[in-house]
Amino acid sequence: MKITIGVVMDPIQSIKIHKDSTFAMMLEIQRRGWEMLYMEQNDLYLLHCCPYARVRPVKVTDDPNGWYELGEAREKPLFELDAILMRKDPPFDMEYIYTTHLLELAEREGTLVVNRPQALRDANEKLFTAWFPECRAPTLVAREATRFIDFLAEHGDVVVKPLDGMGGASIFRITRGDHNTNVILETLTEHGTRYAMAQRFIPEISEGDKRILMIHGEPVPYALARLPAPGEHRGNLAAGGTGKGVPLSERDRFIAAKVGPVLREKGILFAGLDVIGDYLTEVNVTSPTCIRELDAQFGLNISAQLMDRIEEKLAKCQ
């Protein structure tokens, strides 16, 4: 089956290929002989109600000294692509939302977009945990500082974070009596004008913030436990954490079983669940990572599993 697939991503020249999940997907697309077209966010545009993009053929090589080669750019209607991988990293701002609208117009004409544009808008990676109350730790989402102060008084030790961050950015741990509490809350909520989230601190973070990858609602059998650096409370690899592969626990599988059907229903083909201890803390749907680390530690090919599902979906549409 000849497939043409577009990849919307951050500038390819700036990625770190040893840990970039989009790059892993591109290697697999190329291995299958599919036509692969590279796009950045500003390549997409709308003309006379039709979504277009400036696309460039791309070849990739697993070599840190030179990992890509771009062909000649051309203009192409997005609906002429069989599938599009939306792999642009957050921030999830209005520009990101506008991009999902362009991709949704392509989807309406039959292009498979991974993940579904409507789902990208609906499933905020922090707030989406509220759909699974049996899986998450005590949580507050609010704008008013007094609500956070009451929550802190109840639990004594909490983590607060913005709803639109990534990579551990602007995540703070606050304990009862912390003299920085007010300024942290003022900063996060911009003096009560923006929503933020607080979660009860989970001591099991010392054992790692586990990333469970989900493909079409089913978990990869191993998670990447991202261990905080000494003196840190964040396990994010971008914040200095280190990754250790671990088999899924019974609780991990319970959480995956609860979340998986909802992901399938919403058209979220590829997601990353963040689990600390027994609790789901985030559902990553924009550009989940950790493929390369798990592939390397366990001899997997997670991208192949994803491309198999994409191929199956495209075959059903023919």
mmCIF file of C-alpha atoms in Angstrom, residues 1-311:
data_model
loop_
_atom_site.group_PDB
_atom_site.id
_atom_site.type_symbol
_atom_site.label_atom_id
_atom_site.label_comp_id
_atom_site.label_asym_id
_atom_site.label_seq_id
_atom_site.Cartn_x
_atom_site.Cartn_y
_atom_site.Cartn_z
ATOM 1 C CA MET A 1 0.000 0.000 0.000
ATOM 2 C CA LYS A 2 1.580 3.277 -1.160
ATOM 3 C CA ILE A 3 1.093 5.947 1.484
ATOM 4 C CA THR A 4 1.946 9.641 1.507
ATOM 5 C CA ILE A 5 2.376 10.989 5.015
ATOM 6 C CA GLY A 6 3.143 14.518 6.156
ATOM 7 C CA VAL A 7 4.923 15.372 9.386
ATOM 8 C CA VAL A 8 4.271 18.720 11.077
ATOM 9 C CA MET A 9 7.083 19.262 13.563
ATOM 10 C CA ASP A 10 9.528 21.707 15.087
ATOM 11 C CA PRO A 11 12.536 22.622 12.912
ATOM 12 C CA ILE A 12 14.297 19.360 12.123
ATOM 13 C CA GLN A 13 17.722 20.948 12.345
ATOM 14 C CA SER A 14 17.194 21.650 16.059
ATOM 15 C CA ILE A 15 16.043 18.230 17.279
ATOM 16 C CA LYS A 16 18.124 15.829 19.395
ATOM 17 C CA ILE A 17 17.768 12.624 17.441
ATOM 18 C CA HIS A 18 18.859 10.274 20.258
ATOM 19 C CA LYS A 19 15.678 11.125 22.171
ATOM 20 C CA ASP A 20 13.294 12.525 19.585
ATOM 21 C CA SER A 21 10.172 10.411 19.117
ATOM 22 C CA THR A 22 9.181 12.192 15.908
ATOM 23 C CA PHE A 23 12.537 11.237 14.429
ATOM 24 C CA ALA A 24 11.918 7.615 15.417
ATOM 25 C CA MET A 25 8.601 7.734 13.567
ATOM 26 C CA MET A 26 10.287 9.235 10.511
ATOM 27 C CA LEU A 27 12.870 6.451 10.428
ATOM 28 C CA GLU A 28 10.053 3.900 10.412
ATOM 29 C CA ILE A 29 8.072 5.739 7.725
ATOM 30 C CA GLN A 30 11.171 5.770 5.534
ATOM 31 C CA ARG A 31 11.877 2.084 6.226
ATOM 32 C CA ARG A 32 8.422 1.246 4.865
ATOM 33 C CA GLY A 33 9.047 3.146 1.654
ATOM 34 C CA TRP A 34 6.217 5.610 2.208
ATOM 35 C CA GLU A 35 6.453 9.088 0.731
ATOM 36 C CA MET A 36 7.341 11.436 3.599
ATOM 37 C CA LEU A 37 6.800 15.199 3.465
ATOM 38 C CA TYR A 38 8.195 17.621 6.015
ATOM 39 C CA MET A 39 6.300 20.666 7.298
ATOM 40 C CA GLU A 40 6.741 23.266 9.987
ATOM 41 C CA GLN A 41 3.842 25.133 11.527
ATOM 42 C CA ASN A 42 4.322 28.262 9.427
ATOM 43 C CA ASP A 43 4.232 26.175 6.234
ATOM 44 C CA LEU A 44 0.477 25.639 6.679
ATOM 45 C CA TYR A 45 -2.022 28.117 5.260
ATOM 46 C CA LEU A 46 -5.618 28.490 4.077
ATOM 47 C CA LEU A 47 -6.482 29.727 0.576
ATOM 48 C CA HIS A 48 -10.087 29.969 -0.696
ATOM 49 C CA CYS A 49 -11.254 27.656 2.120
ATOM 50 C CA CYS A 50 -8.704 25.005 1.175
ATOM 51 C CA PRO A 51 -5.854 24.076 3.549
ATOM 52 C CA TYR A 52 -2.437 23.989 1.893
ATOM 53 C CA ALA A 53 1.153 23.599 2.964
ATOM 54 C CA ARG A 54 4.623 24.175 1.606
ATOM 55 C CA VAL A 55 5.975 20.633 1.796
ATOM 56 C CA ARG A 56 9.461 19.251 1.291
ATOM 57 C CA PRO A 57 10.429 15.621 0.745
ATOM 58 C CA VAL A 58 12.730 14.537 3.546
ATOM 59 C CA LYS A 59 15.228 11.726 3.981
ATOM 60 C CA VAL A 60 16.519 10.842 7.450
ATOM 61 C CA THR A 61 19.630 9.051 8.688
ATOM 62 C CA ASP A 62 20.301 7.920 12.256
ATOM 63 C CA ASP A 63 23.546 9.865 12.378
ATOM 64 C CA PRO A 64 24.108 12.790 14.799
ATOM 65 C CA ASN A 65 26.543 14.357 12.339
ATOM 66 C CA GLY A 66 23.915 14.719 9.631
ATOM 67 C CA TRP A 67 20.431 13.314 10.134
ATOM 68 C CA TYR A 68 18.265 14.849 7.416
ATOM 69 C CA GLU A 69 18.159 15.930 3.804
ATOM 70 C CA LEU A 70 15.361 18.114 2.477
ATOM 71 C CA GLY A 71 14.183 18.114 -1.105
ATOM 72 C CA GLU A 72 12.711 20.915 -3.173
ATOM 73 C CA ALA A 73 9.693 22.689 -1.663
ATOM 74 C CA ARG A 74 6.335 22.633 -3.391
ATOM 75 C CA GLU A 75 2.789 23.720 -2.537
ATOM 76 C CA LYS A 76 0.267 20.985 -1.896
ATOM 77 C CA PRO A 77 -3.350 20.747 -0.660
ATOM 78 C CA LEU A 78 -3.318 18.968 2.671
ATOM 79 C CA PHE A 79 -6.213 16.713 1.701
ATOM 80 C CA GLU A 80 -3.985 15.101 -0.936
ATOM 81 C CA LEU A 81 -1.981 13.511 1.885
ATOM 82 C CA ASP A 82 -3.118 10.144 3.179
ATOM 83 C CA ALA A 83 -2.088 10.978 6.743
ATOM 84 C CA ILE A 84 -0.528 13.790 8.751
ATOM 85 C CA LEU A 85 1.386 13.440 12.004
ATOM 86 C CA MET A 86 0.843 16.551 14.126
ATOM 87 C CA ARG A 87 4.056 16.560 16.163
ATOM 88 C CA LYS A 88 4.520 20.263 16.918
ATOM 89 C CA ASP A 89 5.598 20.695 20.533
ATOM 90 C CA PRO A 90 3.677 23.009 22.874
ATOM 91 C CA PRO A 91 3.162 25.762 23.934
ATOM 92 C CA PHE A 92 -0.486 25.027 23.315
ATOM 93 C CA ASP A 93 -1.406 28.584 22.450
ATOM 94 C CA MET A 94 -3.845 30.196 20.032
ATOM 95 C CA GLU A 95 -1.414 29.643 17.155
ATOM 96 C CA TYR A 96 -1.489 25.914 17.925
ATOM 97 C CA ILE A 97 -5.291 25.997 17.979
ATOM 98 C CA TYR A 98 -5.439 27.798 14.623
ATOM 99 C CA THR A 99 -3.194 25.080 13.211
ATOM 100 C CA THR A 100 -5.604 22.375 14.394
ATOM 101 C CA HIS A 101 -8.408 24.134 12.518
ATOM 102 C CA LEU A 102 -6.419 23.928 9.274
ATOM 103 C CA LEU A 103 -5.705 20.262 9.936
ATOM 104 C CA GLU A 104 -9.368 19.619 10.674
ATOM 105 C CA LEU A 105 -10.291 20.939 7.234
ATOM 106 C CA ALA A 106 -7.910 18.357 5.751
ATOM 107 C CA GLU A 107 -9.434 15.679 7.965
ATOM 108 C CA ARG A 108 -12.903 16.616 6.735
ATOM 109 C CA GLU A 109 -11.730 15.784 3.192
ATOM 110 C CA GLY A 110 -10.478 12.336 4.235
ATOM 111 C CA THR A 111 -6.908 12.841 5.490
ATOM 112 C CA LEU A 112 -6.096 10.910 8.668
ATOM 113 C CA VAL A 113 -4.624 13.331 11.222
ATOM 114 C CA VAL A 114 -2.744 11.855 14.189
ATOM 115 C CA ASN A 115 -3.873 12.939 16.693
ATOM 116 C CA ARG A 116 -7.345 14.117 15.731
ATOM 117 C CA PRO A 117 -7.432 17.949 15.705
ATOM 118 C CA GLN A 118 -10.642 18.187 17.726
ATOM 119 C CA ALA A 119 -9.137 15.934 20.381
ATOM 120 C CA LEU A 120 -5.992 18.076 20.554
ATOM 121 C CA ARG A 121 -8.200 21.050 21.383
ATOM 122 C CA ASP A 122 -10.444 19.200 23.825
ATOM 123 C CA ALA A 123 -7.937 17.140 25.817
ATOM 124 C CA ASN A 124 -5.825 19.563 27.830
ATOM 125 C CA GLU A 125 -2.940 17.443 29.062
ATOM 126 C CA LYS A 126 -3.406 18.435 32.707
ATOM 127 C CA LEU A 127 -7.182 18.874 32.902
ATOM 128 C CA PHE A 128 -7.912 15.640 31.003
ATOM 129 C CA THR A 129 -7.042 13.658 34.132
ATOM 130 C CA ALA A 130 -10.381 14.841 35.595
ATOM 131 C CA TRP A 131 -12.141 12.393 33.256
ATOM 132 C CA PHE A 132 -10.541 9.559 35.275
ATOM 133 C CA PRO A 133 -11.223 10.323 38.972
ATOM 134 C CA GLU A 134 -10.396 6.790 40.107
ATOM 135 C CA CYS A 135 -6.880 7.209 38.692
ATOM 136 C CA ARG A 136 -5.680 10.604 39.865
ATOM 137 C CA ALA A 137 -4.404 12.201 43.072
ATOM 138 C CA PRO A 138 -6.334 14.962 44.895
ATOM 139 C CA THR A 139 -6.310 17.902 42.505
ATOM 140 C CA LEU A 140 -7.423 21.517 42.336
ATOM 141 C CA VAL A 141 -7.791 23.719 39.253
ATOM 142 C CA ALA A 142 -8.528 27.345 40.046
ATOM 143 C CA ARG A 143 -7.549 30.978 39.566
ATOM 144 C CA GLU A 144 -8.041 32.376 43.059
ATOM 145 C CA ALA A 145 -5.031 32.130 45.370
ATOM 146 C CA THR A 146 -7.209 31.527 48.432
ATOM 147 C CA ARG A 147 -8.397 28.213 46.994
ATOM 148 C CA PHE A 148 -4.801 27.059 46.540
ATOM 149 C CA ILE A 149 -3.945 28.161 50.067
ATOM 150 C CA ASP A 150 -6.879 26.138 51.455
ATOM 151 C CA PHE A 151 -5.794 23.134 49.366
ATOM 152 C CA LEU A 152 -2.241 23.470 50.685
ATOM 153 C CA ALA A 153 -3.540 23.715 54.258
ATOM 154 C CA GLU A 154 -5.484 20.477 53.738
ATOM 155 C CA HIS A 155 -2.660 18.443 52.159
ATOM 156 C CA GLY A 156 0.476 20.106 53.521
ATOM 157 C CA ASP A 157 2.655 19.379 50.479
ATOM 158 C CA VAL A 158 1.546 20.124 46.912
ATOM 159 C CA VAL A 159 2.848 20.596 43.388
ATOM 160 C CA VAL A 160 1.492 23.527 41.374
ATOM 161 C CA LYS A 161 1.839 24.026 37.632
ATOM 162 C CA PRO A 162 0.376 25.890 34.644
ATOM 163 C CA LEU A 163 -2.168 24.170 32.427
ATOM 164 C CA ASP A 164 -0.215 24.863 29.246
ATOM 165 C CA GLY A 165 3.373 23.982 30.181
ATOM 166 C CA MET A 166 5.643 21.170 29.093
ATOM 167 C CA GLY A 167 9.002 19.657 30.003
ATOM 168 C CA GLY A 168 8.669 20.518 33.687
ATOM 169 C CA ALA A 169 8.541 24.277 33.057
ATOM 170 C CA SER A 170 7.096 26.411 35.891
ATOM 171 C CA ILE A 171 6.341 23.459 38.164
ATOM 172 C CA PHE A 172 6.714 24.328 41.841
ATOM 173 C CA ARG A 173 6.538 22.284 45.014
ATOM 174 C CA ILE A 174 5.029 24.140 47.987
ATOM 175 C CA THR A 175 4.876 22.926 51.583
ATOM 176 C CA ARG A 176 2.761 24.351 54.399
ATOM 177 C CA GLY A 177 4.451 27.473 55.766
ATOM 178 C CA ASP A 178 6.544 28.169 52.643
ATOM 179 C CA HIS A 179 7.200 31.924 52.585
ATOM 180 C CA ASN A 180 7.215 31.895 48.768
ATOM 181 C CA THR A 181 3.647 30.588 48.505
ATOM 182 C CA ASN A 182 1.976 33.871 47.624
ATOM 183 C CA VAL A 183 4.489 34.927 44.983
ATOM 184 C CA ILE A 184 4.407 31.470 43.364
ATOM 185 C CA LEU A 185 0.616 31.583 43.146
ATOM 186 C CA GLU A 186 0.621 35.164 41.877
ATOM 187 C CA THR A 187 3.097 34.174 39.173
ATOM 188 C CA LEU A 188 1.270 31.021 38.070
ATOM 189 C CA THR A 189 -2.198 32.592 38.020
ATOM 190 C CA GLU A 190 -0.984 35.997 36.829
ATOM 191 C CA HIS A 191 -2.673 37.576 39.845
ATOM 192 C CA GLY A 192 -5.831 35.509 39.544
ATOM 193 C CA THR A 193 -6.392 35.893 35.795
ATOM 194 C CA ARG A 194 -5.241 32.424 34.652
ATOM 195 C CA TYR A 195 -6.116 28.904 35.731
ATOM 196 C CA ALA A 196 -3.439 26.724 37.302
ATOM 197 C CA MET A 197 -3.387 23.237 38.803
ATOM 198 C CA ALA A 198 -2.367 21.917 42.204
ATOM 199 C CA GLN A 199 -1.903 18.240 43.007
ATOM 200 C CA ARG A 200 -1.064 16.618 46.303
ATOM 201 C CA PHE A 201 2.649 15.828 46.310
ATOM 202 C CA ILE A 202 3.279 12.148 45.598
ATOM 203 C CA PRO A 203 6.407 10.925 47.442
ATOM 204 C CA GLU A 204 6.829 8.045 44.984
ATOM 205 C CA ILE A 205 8.303 10.575 42.552
ATOM 206 C CA SER A 206 11.632 9.372 43.967
ATOM 207 C CA GLU A 207 10.946 6.105 42.112
ATOM 208 C CA GLY A 208 10.260 7.957 38.884
ATOM 209 C CA ASP A 209 7.579 9.779 36.920
ATOM 210 C CA LYS A 210 6.546 6.964 34.587
ATOM 211 C CA ARG A 211 5.651 7.605 30.952
ATOM 212 C CA ILE A 212 3.316 4.942 29.577
ATOM 213 C CA LEU A 213 2.926 5.110 25.805
ATOM 214 C CA MET A 214 -0.510 4.271 24.405
ATOM 215 C CA ILE A 215 -1.114 3.206 20.799
ATOM 216 C CA HIS A 216 -4.772 3.119 19.751
ATOM 217 C CA GLY A 217 -5.756 2.787 23.408
ATOM 218 C CA GLU A 218 -3.364 -0.055 24.234
ATOM 219 C CA PRO A 219 -0.239 0.360 26.384
ATOM 220 C CA VAL A 220 3.297 -0.482 25.384
ATOM 221 C CA PRO A 221 4.287 -3.149 27.998
ATOM 222 C CA TYR A 222 7.145 -1.056 29.393
ATOM 223 C CA ALA A 223 7.195 2.456 30.832
ATOM 224 C CA LEU A 224 10.052 4.920 31.095
ATOM 225 C CA ALA A 225 10.500 5.897 34.736
ATOM 226 C CA ARG A 226 12.008 9.367 34.650
ATOM 227 C CA LEU A 227 14.024 9.760 37.827
ATOM 228 C CA PRO A 228 14.561 13.267 39.254
ATOM 229 C CA ALA A 229 18.079 14.641 39.460
ATOM 230 C CA PRO A 230 19.459 15.027 43.007
ATOM 231 C CA GLY A 231 17.675 17.865 44.794
ATOM 232 C CA GLU A 232 14.878 17.956 42.171
ATOM 233 C CA HIS A 233 11.172 17.131 42.471
ATOM 234 C CA ARG A 234 10.622 16.946 38.695
ATOM 235 C CA GLY A 235 11.317 13.789 36.743
ATOM 236 C CA ASN A 236 11.024 15.379 33.297
ATOM 237 C CA LEU A 237 13.979 14.552 31.073
ATOM 238 C CA ALA A 238 14.015 18.195 29.978
ATOM 239 C CA ALA A 239 14.503 19.146 33.656
ATOM 240 C CA GLY A 240 17.532 16.878 34.111
ATOM 241 C CA GLY A 241 15.818 13.592 34.920
ATOM 242 C CA THR A 242 17.192 10.253 33.766
ATOM 243 C CA GLY A 243 15.121 7.511 32.170
ATOM 244 C CA LYS A 244 14.952 3.890 33.332
ATOM 245 C CA GLY A 245 12.703 1.384 31.586
ATOM 246 C CA VAL A 246 10.402 -0.674 33.814
ATOM 247 C CA PRO A 247 7.649 -3.225 33.167
ATOM 248 C CA LEU A 248 4.126 -1.972 33.695
ATOM 249 C CA SER A 249 2.725 -2.661 37.148
ATOM 250 C CA GLU A 250 -0.781 -3.951 37.831
ATOM 251 C CA ARG A 251 -1.826 -0.392 38.757
ATOM 252 C CA ASP A 252 -0.288 0.963 35.537
ATOM 253 C CA ARG A 253 -2.365 -1.498 33.535
ATOM 254 C CA PHE A 254 -5.492 -0.536 35.491
ATOM 255 C CA ILE A 255 -4.935 3.129 34.626
ATOM 256 C CA ALA A 256 -4.247 2.289 30.967
ATOM 257 C CA ALA A 257 -7.442 0.209 30.818
ATOM 258 C CA LYS A 258 -9.464 3.142 32.124
ATOM 259 C CA VAL A 259 -7.941 5.733 29.814
ATOM 260 C CA GLY A 260 -7.550 3.632 26.649
ATOM 261 C CA PRO A 261 -11.198 3.441 25.530
ATOM 262 C CA VAL A 262 -11.602 7.212 25.895
ATOM 263 C CA LEU A 263 -8.488 7.798 23.790
ATOM 264 C CA ARG A 264 -9.885 5.550 21.047
ATOM 265 C CA GLU A 265 -13.264 7.287 21.201
ATOM 266 C CA LYS A 266 -11.650 10.698 20.772
ATOM 267 C CA GLY A 267 -9.344 9.650 17.932
ATOM 268 C CA ILE A 268 -6.144 9.935 19.955
ATOM 269 C CA LEU A 269 -4.018 7.294 18.292
ATOM 270 C CA PHE A 270 -0.805 8.049 20.184
ATOM 271 C CA ALA A 271 -0.643 9.314 23.766
ATOM 272 C CA GLY A 272 1.613 9.294 26.790
ATOM 273 C CA LEU A 273 0.260 8.752 30.300
ATOM 274 C CA ASP A 274 2.290 10.195 33.155
ATOM 275 C CA VAL A 275 1.978 8.133 36.328
ATOM 276 C CA ILE A 276 3.618 8.768 39.700
ATOM 277 C CA GLY A 277 3.125 6.009 42.225
ATOM 278 C CA ASP A 278 -0.510 4.964 41.888
ATOM 279 C CA TYR A 279 -1.711 8.180 40.286
ATOM 280 C CA LEU A 280 -2.283 9.508 36.779
ATOM 281 C CA THR A 281 -0.906 13.057 36.668
ATOM 282 C CA GLU A 282 -1.090 13.971 32.953
ATOM 283 C CA VAL A 283 -2.360 12.640 29.625
ATOM 284 C CA ASN A 284 0.003 13.839 26.888
ATOM 285 C CA VAL A 285 -1.651 14.034 23.479
ATOM 286 C CA THR A 286 0.270 16.741 21.584
ATOM 287 C CA SER A 287 3.744 15.260 21.000
ATOM 288 C CA PRO A 288 4.461 12.443 23.494
ATOM 289 C CA THR A 289 8.077 11.345 23.761
ATOM 290 C CA CYS A 290 10.166 8.427 25.124
ATOM 291 C CA ILE A 291 9.984 6.131 22.083
ATOM 292 C CA ARG A 292 13.732 6.103 21.495
ATOM 293 C CA GLU A 293 14.603 5.400 25.121
ATOM 294 C CA LEU A 294 12.210 2.448 25.389
ATOM 295 C CA ASP A 295 13.221 1.088 21.986
ATOM 296 C CA ALA A 296 16.876 1.155 23.016
ATOM 297 C CA GLN A 297 16.388 -0.437 26.437
ATOM 298 C CA PHE A 298 14.025 -3.229 25.419
ATOM 299 C CA GLY A 299 14.703 -3.827 21.720
ATOM 300 C CA LEU A 300 11.282 -2.521 20.714
ATOM 301 C CA ASN A 301 10.068 -0.724 17.614
ATOM 302 C CA ILE A 302 7.210 1.368 18.990
ATOM 303 C CA SER A 303 7.000 3.462 15.831
ATOM 304 C CA ALA A 304 6.292 0.300 13.835
ATOM 305 C CA GLN A 305 3.316 -0.445 16.083
ATOM 306 C CA LEU A 306 2.000 3.058 15.483
ATOM 307 C CA MET A 307 2.492 2.876 11.720
ATOM 308 C CA ASP A 308 0.723 -0.502 11.644
ATOM 309 C CA ARG A 309 -2.336 1.136 13.228
ATOM 310 C CA ILE A 310 -2.169 4.046 10.777
ATOM 311 C CA GLU A 311 -1.939 1.639 7.845
#
